[in-house]
Amino acid sequence: MKRMTSFVRSALVAGLVLASGPALAAGESHGAPAERQDWTFGGLFGTYDENQLQRGFQIFREVCSSCHSANLLAFRNLEEDGGPGFTEGQVKALAAEYTVQDDTIEDGERPGIPADRWPNPFPDEFIAKAANNGVVPPDFSVLAKARSIESPFPIWIVNYFTAYQEGGPDYIYNLLTGYHEEAPEGVDIAPGQYYNEHFPGNKLSMAPPLADGIVDYEGDEVPETTEQYAKDVAAFMMWVADPHLVHRKETGFKVMLFLVLFAGLLYLAKRKLWTDVAH
Amino acid sequence: MAGQSTYKPSNGFTKWLDDRLPIMRLGYDSFVDFPTPRNLNYWWTFGGILTVCLGIQIVTGIILAMHYTPEATMAFNSVEHIRRDVNWGRIIQGTHAVGASMFFIAVYIHMFRGMYYGSYKAPREILWMLGVVIFLLMMATAFFGYVLPWGQMSFWGATVITNFFSAVPVVGDAILQLLRGGFAVDNPTLNRFFSLHYLLPFMIAGVVGLHIWALHVPGNNNPAGIPVKSKQDTVPFHPYYTLKDGFAIVVFLIPFAWFVFFAPDILGHADNYIPANSQVTPTHIVPEWYFLPFYAILRAITFNIGIPFTDITFIDSKLGGVIAMFGAIVVLFFLPWLDRSPVRSGGFRPMFKWFFWLQVISFIALGYLGSKPAEGTYVVFAQIFTAYYFAYFLIILPVLSRIETPKALPASISESVLKVEAKSATTA
């Protein structure tokens, strides 16, 4: 047993080598420190909230998707397990509302079907740039994974043990709620730019996309505020980036359970085998 | 140790086979009956763990290659296709990506274990050097692999690392263009890196075969660092070490699975989810965590080397950094001859122990510094730890072997084991 504990102690030292990694995710300090949010899909047991994903989808559809593409999102994804939970009929009807390009048929255009990807708002990059102050609005497919917030020491070590993976939605929420009506004194903002305390460099070419009451949620329970919208759409973007999160975690529990039990059995077998062998 | 074979063919077929191709005998002598010191601790299980890591990477890698498209405009989306649409693709891809990190954790532990217990000393010099070759191949493979998803860090990491070679005098640019397949990192680079990423693991597997062969001639070193003297000192590899290694492997798979299933992205960089863009340079280009100590050594050389008080420079800081970084690995090849102490195990070397642990701490510190921007005090500390890294091999070890008085060694492995047993019996 003594040998075992000294092994564990040394393994901790080795773990520090690993722990020196995350600092690389930290990078340079940009803007105001972002605040972490509570997410239903955070932590080990977290799963997406269907209602929230549906609301987030509504915001994406009515607000974001007029400029942002989501090239890897297919209509069929919206009915898949662990997602917003739309029915097959809803998805078919939704897809049919869109016209998609199809070079394999005459005229090159037809109504969408569930297998189609989300249509791009702009025909090409140059038009997208021209329409958006010279910047292509980033694609939503994996955007929530391509952003993160800084975790100062020693929080980034804790992240390994809490499996913190929500830096993307945290950043998006903070960005969407981080606009200032007027830039602080001494900061020059060019026409077509907006001051945002969370954006690197603070000058963002995206106008504040959300405002209280701009999207009409069904029912009265959920407040129609910028904060609520930001949260819902950030959750939706996380699902777009990681559509199989729930299935992944569910599988993980089974694998962990198996490994822990198997390790226990192996340990007992090993101990029995070695009882009479001094070592 | 590689004594007489005790294999006895159990039936007519195995006897027939044994007369023609004694492959069963080889397997039996190497992994069943192989006499193994009875006092190996858990640090010795990392050899088996690494074999499993290699196996996992090869199996998951071959499946990934069936779905991956090595073409600059399609690579990024094909990895996402694997994650989104391929059956079990998200888990296979996650295992492969996390597996690279786990492989390096295990290899660093394995190497430091060898350094602490003097496993590189005679008669195991070739065993050690083959290990360093495997480590180099692993680094190349991991680097090529990280480029394949063709995200921003893939692209810019490839740009920075291939650029090292331009520091080589005279032929630098030619090497650079050969590596990249052009003047800049682009589709030809991706194609050749994919090809090499598929090739190198099989070379690793080959060198691992040599590594195990070279292990089985002198047999395992052990925590006491003294050679096996009698049959009392050993136990057969199977079932004693198959079970002990098996237990350790399964325990190792627990944090492995933790990352794969609950935090698959935590070991990587968010920027690599942005598709490669040659027009936008990320604010910080950082390699994967397992390269950080060497990256810190590279950037610690901020000065030119030449004749003082003149403008004559022999080695500019860029070339100096590259030499230091590669030198940090090359020096390992000479380790068996730098440490002349006749005592293998650090456990019996009172002075060595301190310097060894300082080296471990310094290596971890270099890893931390590699993740930080190369400016201000970070550079100063990186220079101090880099100096210690080299001093450990080139000055401390050679000097120690002259001035240190080692503790008395036990007469045999079985005696040392019995002493430990007796001690724990009295304290219990």
Coordinates of C-alpha atoms in Angstrom, one line a residue, chain A residues 252-270, chain B residues 246-247 250-251 253-254:
Chain A
G252 CA -19.2 8.0 -21.2
F253 CA -21.0 6.9 -18.0
K254 CA -21.3 3.4 -19.3
V255 CA -17.6 3.3 -20.2
M256 CA -16.5 4.8 -16.9
L257 CA -18.6 2.4 -14.9
F258 CA -17.2 -0.6 -16.8
L259 CA -13.6 0.7 -16.4
V260 CA -13.9 1.3 -12.7
L261 CA -15.5 -2.1 -12.0
F262 CA -13.0 -3.9 -14.3
A263 CA -10.1 -2.1 -12.6
G264 CA -11.4 -3.1 -9.2
L265 CA -11.6 -6.8 -10.3
L266 CA -8.2 -6.7 -11.8
Y267 CA -6.8 -5.2 -8.7
L268 CA -8.3 -7.9 -6.5
A269 CA -7.1 -10.6 -8.9
K270 CA -3.6 -9.1 -9.0
Chain B
G246 CA -3.3 -5.1 -17.2
F247 CA -4.6 -3.4 -14.0
V250 CA -7.2 -0.1 -17.2
V251 CA -6.6 2.5 -14.5
L253 CA -7.9 4.3 -19.4
I254 CA -10.0 6.0 -16.8

